[in-house]
Amino acid sequence: MYPGHVQLDQPIPLHLTRDLFGTMLTYLEHDILPFPDIEGIDLGPAMKRKNFTEENVFQYADDFFVALNLTRAPNRFWNLSIFKKTPNRHMACHPAA
């Protein structure tokens, strides 16, 4: 995509992501998806059948990172995080908030 500007063993330079925070990368999907012609999987129905909560998603993610030999999220994260937007209250719910 950017020959000579991106090294395989280095982070992507932020200015190439077209996003100040490097969090909105959906425009790159057509270039980076391994099978772009295959429709994505909607996990929503399966998660509803298993009665997933918002917090369950983070617990599964935490378990995944621990399996990669990373540190488990600290108790402070679990105690101070808001996993679901509170009705009738303005909240900034995006990665850069």
Short mmCIF file of N, CA and C in Angstrom, two decimals:
data_model
loop_
_atom_site.label_atom_id
_atom_site.label_comp_id
_atom_site.label_asym_id
_atom_site.label_seq_id
_atom_site.Cartn_x
_atom_site.Cartn_y
_atom_site.Cartn_z
N MET A 1 0.82 -1.20 0.00
CA MET A 1 0.00 0.00 0.00
C MET A 1 0.86 1.26 0.00
N TYR A 2 1.91 1.26 0.82
CA TYR A 2 2.80 2.42 0.90
C TYR A 2 4.24 1.94 0.76
N PRO A 3 4.64 1.48 -0.43
CA PRO A 3 6.00 0.96 -0.60
C PRO A 3 7.06 1.97 -0.17
N GLY A 4 8.01 1.49 0.61
CA GLY A 4 9.10 2.34 1.06
C GLY A 4 8.77 3.19 2.27
N HIS A 5 7.51 3.19 2.72
CA HIS A 5 7.12 4.01 3.86
C HIS A 5 6.75 3.19 5.09
N VAL A 6 6.39 1.93 4.88
CA VAL A 6 5.99 1.07 6.00
C VAL A 6 6.90 -0.15 6.02
N GLN A 7 7.52 -0.37 7.16
CA GLN A 7 8.38 -1.54 7.34
C GLN A 7 7.58 -2.62 8.07
N LEU A 8 7.74 -3.87 7.68
CA LEU A 8 6.99 -4.96 8.28
C LEU A 8 7.26 -5.12 9.77
N ASP A 9 8.44 -4.72 10.22
CA ASP A 9 8.79 -4.90 11.63
C ASP A 9 8.66 -3.60 12.44
N GLN A 10 7.98 -2.61 11.88
CA GLN A 10 7.82 -1.32 12.55
C GLN A 10 6.34 -0.93 12.59
N PRO A 11 5.96 -0.05 13.53
CA PRO A 11 4.58 0.43 13.55
C PRO A 11 4.25 1.23 12.29
N ILE A 12 2.98 1.29 11.95
CA ILE A 12 2.54 2.11 10.81
C ILE A 12 2.61 3.57 11.24
N PRO A 13 3.28 4.43 10.47
CA PRO A 13 3.31 5.85 10.81
C PRO A 13 1.88 6.40 10.90
N LEU A 14 1.59 7.11 11.96
CA LEU A 14 0.23 7.56 12.24
C LEU A 14 -0.36 8.40 11.11
N HIS A 15 0.45 9.23 10.46
CA HIS A 15 -0.11 10.09 9.42
C HIS A 15 -0.62 9.29 8.22
N LEU A 16 -0.19 8.03 8.08
CA LEU A 16 -0.68 7.21 6.98
C LEU A 16 -2.06 6.60 7.28
N THR A 17 -2.50 6.67 8.53
CA THR A 17 -3.81 6.12 8.89
C THR A 17 -4.94 7.10 8.61
N ARG A 18 -4.63 8.33 8.27
CA ARG A 18 -5.62 9.39 8.00
C ARG A 18 -6.50 9.67 9.22
N ASP A 19 -6.00 9.37 10.40
CA ASP A 19 -6.78 9.55 11.62
C ASP A 19 -5.84 10.03 12.71
N LEU A 20 -6.20 11.09 13.39
CA LEU A 20 -5.36 11.68 14.41
C LEU A 20 -4.99 10.68 15.51
N PHE A 21 -5.93 9.77 15.83
CA PHE A 21 -5.69 8.83 16.92
C PHE A 21 -5.34 7.43 16.43
N GLY A 22 -5.40 7.19 15.13
CA GLY A 22 -5.09 5.87 14.60
C GLY A 22 -6.11 4.81 14.98
N THR A 23 -7.36 5.23 15.20
CA THR A 23 -8.39 4.28 15.65
C THR A 23 -9.43 3.97 14.58
N MET A 24 -9.56 4.80 13.57
CA MET A 24 -10.59 4.60 12.55
C MET A 24 -9.93 4.07 11.27
N LEU A 25 -9.79 2.77 11.20
CA LEU A 25 -9.07 2.16 10.09
C LEU A 25 -9.98 1.39 9.15
N THR A 26 -11.29 1.59 9.24
CA THR A 26 -12.22 0.81 8.42
C THR A 26 -12.02 1.05 6.93
N TYR A 27 -11.53 2.22 6.54
CA TYR A 27 -11.31 2.49 5.12
C TYR A 27 -10.21 1.58 4.54
N LEU A 28 -9.41 0.96 5.39
CA LEU A 28 -8.34 0.07 4.93
C LEU A 28 -8.80 -1.37 4.72
N GLU A 29 -10.05 -1.67 5.09
CA GLU A 29 -10.51 -3.06 5.04
C GLU A 29 -10.23 -3.74 3.70
N HIS A 30 -10.54 -3.07 2.61
CA HIS A 30 -10.37 -3.71 1.30
C HIS A 30 -8.91 -4.05 1.01
N ASP A 31 -7.98 -3.37 1.68
CA ASP A 31 -6.55 -3.64 1.45
C ASP A 31 -5.98 -4.68 2.42
N ILE A 32 -6.59 -4.85 3.59
CA ILE A 32 -5.96 -5.69 4.61
C ILE A 32 -6.73 -6.95 4.98
N LEU A 33 -8.00 -7.07 4.56
CA LEU A 33 -8.75 -8.28 4.88
C LEU A 33 -8.17 -9.48 4.13
N PRO A 34 -7.98 -10.61 4.81
CA PRO A 34 -7.40 -11.76 4.13
C PRO A 34 -8.32 -12.35 3.05
N PHE A 35 -9.64 -12.26 3.25
CA PHE A 35 -10.60 -12.79 2.29
C PHE A 35 -11.69 -11.74 2.06
N PRO A 36 -11.39 -10.68 1.32
CA PRO A 36 -12.33 -9.56 1.17
C PRO A 36 -13.64 -9.93 0.50
N ASP A 37 -13.69 -11.01 -0.26
CA ASP A 37 -14.93 -11.39 -0.95
C ASP A 37 -15.88 -12.21 -0.08
N ILE A 38 -15.42 -12.61 1.09
CA ILE A 38 -16.27 -13.40 1.99
C ILE A 38 -16.95 -12.45 2.97
N GLU A 39 -18.28 -12.60 3.07
CA GLU A 39 -19.05 -11.72 3.96
C GLU A 39 -18.68 -12.00 5.41
N GLY A 40 -18.66 -10.95 6.22
CA GLY A 40 -18.32 -11.08 7.63
C GLY A 40 -19.35 -11.90 8.41
N ILE A 41 -18.96 -12.34 9.57
CA ILE A 41 -19.82 -13.14 10.43
C ILE A 41 -20.46 -12.23 11.47
N ASP A 42 -21.78 -12.33 11.62
CA ASP A 42 -22.50 -11.57 12.63
C ASP A 42 -22.59 -12.42 13.89
N LEU A 43 -21.84 -12.07 14.91
CA LEU A 43 -21.82 -12.83 16.15
C LEU A 43 -22.96 -12.46 17.09
N GLY A 44 -23.68 -11.39 16.77
CA GLY A 44 -24.74 -10.90 17.65
C GLY A 44 -25.76 -11.95 18.06
N PRO A 45 -26.37 -12.68 17.11
CA PRO A 45 -27.36 -13.69 17.49
C PRO A 45 -26.80 -14.78 18.42
N ALA A 46 -25.59 -15.24 18.16
CA ALA A 46 -24.99 -16.27 19.02
C ALA A 46 -24.70 -15.72 20.41
N MET A 47 -24.27 -14.46 20.48
CA MET A 47 -24.00 -13.85 21.77
C MET A 47 -25.29 -13.67 22.57
N LYS A 48 -26.38 -13.33 21.89
CA LYS A 48 -27.68 -13.19 22.57
C LYS A 48 -28.15 -14.54 23.11
N ARG A 49 -27.98 -15.60 22.31
CA ARG A 49 -28.39 -16.94 22.75
C ARG A 49 -27.64 -17.36 24.01
N LYS A 50 -26.38 -16.93 24.12
CA LYS A 50 -25.56 -17.31 25.27
C LYS A 50 -25.66 -16.28 26.40
N ASN A 51 -26.60 -15.32 26.24
CA ASN A 51 -26.84 -14.29 27.27
C ASN A 51 -25.58 -13.49 27.60
N PHE A 52 -24.80 -13.16 26.57
CA PHE A 52 -23.61 -12.33 26.77
C PHE A 52 -24.01 -10.96 27.30
N THR A 53 -23.19 -10.44 28.17
CA THR A 53 -23.34 -9.06 28.61
C THR A 53 -22.17 -8.27 28.02
N GLU A 54 -22.26 -6.97 28.14
CA GLU A 54 -21.17 -6.13 27.66
C GLU A 54 -19.88 -6.49 28.40
N GLU A 55 -20.00 -6.75 29.69
CA GLU A 55 -18.81 -7.08 30.48
C GLU A 55 -18.21 -8.42 30.05
N ASN A 56 -19.05 -9.37 29.62
CA ASN A 56 -18.53 -10.66 29.13
C ASN A 56 -17.58 -10.47 27.96
N VAL A 57 -17.88 -9.53 27.08
CA VAL A 57 -17.02 -9.29 25.91
C VAL A 57 -15.62 -8.90 26.39
N PHE A 58 -15.55 -8.03 27.39
CA PHE A 58 -14.26 -7.60 27.91
C PHE A 58 -13.57 -8.74 28.66
N GLN A 59 -14.34 -9.58 29.35
CA GLN A 59 -13.75 -10.72 30.05
C GLN A 59 -13.12 -11.70 29.06
N TYR A 60 -13.81 -11.96 27.95
CA TYR A 60 -13.25 -12.84 26.92
C TYR A 60 -11.99 -12.22 26.31
N ALA A 61 -12.03 -10.92 26.08
CA ALA A 61 -10.85 -10.23 25.54
C ALA A 61 -9.69 -10.32 26.52
N ASP A 62 -9.98 -10.13 27.79
CA ASP A 62 -8.95 -10.21 28.82
C ASP A 62 -8.33 -11.61 28.84
N ASP A 63 -9.18 -12.64 28.77
CA ASP A 63 -8.67 -14.02 28.73
C ASP A 63 -7.80 -14.26 27.49
N PHE A 64 -8.20 -13.68 26.37
CA PHE A 64 -7.42 -13.82 25.13
C PHE A 64 -6.03 -13.20 25.30
N PHE A 65 -5.96 -11.99 25.86
CA PHE A 65 -4.67 -11.34 26.04
C PHE A 65 -3.79 -12.10 27.04
N VAL A 66 -4.40 -12.66 28.07
CA VAL A 66 -3.64 -13.47 29.02
C VAL A 66 -3.08 -14.71 28.32
N ALA A 67 -3.86 -15.30 27.41
CA ALA A 67 -3.38 -16.45 26.64
C ALA A 67 -2.18 -16.09 25.77
N LEU A 68 -2.05 -14.81 25.42
CA LEU A 68 -0.90 -14.34 24.65
C LEU A 68 0.27 -13.96 25.55
N ASN A 69 0.14 -14.30 26.84
CA ASN A 69 1.16 -14.01 27.84
C ASN A 69 1.24 -12.53 28.20
N LEU A 70 0.14 -11.83 28.04
CA LEU A 70 0.07 -10.43 28.48
C LEU A 70 -0.57 -10.38 29.86
N THR A 71 -0.47 -9.25 30.51
CA THR A 71 -0.98 -9.10 31.87
C THR A 71 -2.49 -8.95 31.88
N ARG A 72 -3.14 -9.57 32.84
CA ARG A 72 -4.59 -9.46 33.01
C ARG A 72 -4.95 -8.02 33.38
N ALA A 73 -6.11 -7.56 32.95
CA ALA A 73 -6.57 -6.21 33.31
C ALA A 73 -6.64 -6.10 34.83
N PRO A 74 -6.19 -4.98 35.39
CA PRO A 74 -6.18 -4.84 36.85
C PRO A 74 -7.60 -4.66 37.41
N ASN A 75 -7.74 -4.93 38.71
CA ASN A 75 -9.04 -4.75 39.37
C ASN A 75 -9.58 -3.34 39.19
N ARG A 76 -8.69 -2.37 39.15
CA ARG A 76 -9.12 -0.97 38.95
C ARG A 76 -9.91 -0.83 37.65
N PHE A 77 -9.47 -1.52 36.59
CA PHE A 77 -10.19 -1.48 35.32
C PHE A 77 -11.62 -1.98 35.51
N TRP A 78 -11.77 -3.14 36.14
CA TRP A 78 -13.09 -3.74 36.32
C TRP A 78 -13.97 -2.91 37.25
N ASN A 79 -13.37 -2.30 38.26
CA ASN A 79 -14.14 -1.53 39.23
C ASN A 79 -14.55 -0.15 38.73
N LEU A 80 -13.76 0.45 37.85
CA LEU A 80 -14.02 1.83 37.43
C LEU A 80 -14.57 1.96 36.02
N SER A 81 -14.62 0.87 35.27
CA SER A 81 -15.10 0.95 33.88
C SER A 81 -16.62 0.96 33.81
N ILE A 82 -17.12 1.65 32.80
CA ILE A 82 -18.55 1.63 32.49
C ILE A 82 -18.68 0.83 31.21
N PHE A 83 -19.36 -0.29 31.26
CA PHE A 83 -19.44 -1.20 30.11
C PHE A 83 -20.65 -0.95 29.24
N LYS A 84 -21.61 -0.22 29.74
CA LYS A 84 -22.83 0.06 28.98
C LYS A 84 -23.24 1.50 29.24
N LYS A 85 -23.58 2.19 28.16
CA LYS A 85 -23.97 3.60 28.27
C LYS A 85 -25.19 3.74 29.17
N THR A 86 -25.11 4.70 30.08
CA THR A 86 -26.22 4.99 30.98
C THR A 86 -27.25 5.82 30.23
N PRO A 87 -28.53 5.41 30.26
CA PRO A 87 -29.57 6.18 29.56
C PRO A 87 -29.67 7.60 30.12
N ASN A 88 -30.00 8.53 29.25
CA ASN A 88 -30.22 9.94 29.61
C ASN A 88 -28.99 10.61 30.23
N ARG A 89 -27.83 10.12 29.89
CA ARG A 89 -26.59 10.73 30.38
C ARG A 89 -25.61 10.82 29.23
N HIS A 90 -25.06 12.00 28.98
CA HIS A 90 -24.09 12.16 27.89
C HIS A 90 -22.79 11.47 28.28
N MET A 91 -22.32 10.62 27.38
CA MET A 91 -21.06 9.92 27.61
C MET A 91 -20.30 9.86 26.29
N ALA A 92 -19.00 10.09 26.34
CA ALA A 92 -18.16 9.93 25.16
C ALA A 92 -17.66 8.49 25.17
N CYS A 93 -18.19 7.67 24.26
CA CYS A 93 -17.88 6.24 24.25
C CYS A 93 -17.10 5.87 22.99
N HIS A 94 -15.87 6.30 22.90
CA HIS A 94 -15.01 5.93 21.79
C HIS A 94 -13.59 5.79 22.32
N PRO A 95 -12.72 5.10 21.60
CA PRO A 95 -11.39 4.79 22.12
C PRO A 95 -10.58 6.00 22.56
N ALA A 96 -10.77 7.14 21.93
CA ALA A 96 -9.95 8.30 22.27
C ALA A 96 -10.57 9.15 23.37
N ALA A 97 -11.72 8.75 23.90
CA ALA A 97 -12.40 9.57 24.92
C ALA A 97 -11.59 9.63 26.20
#
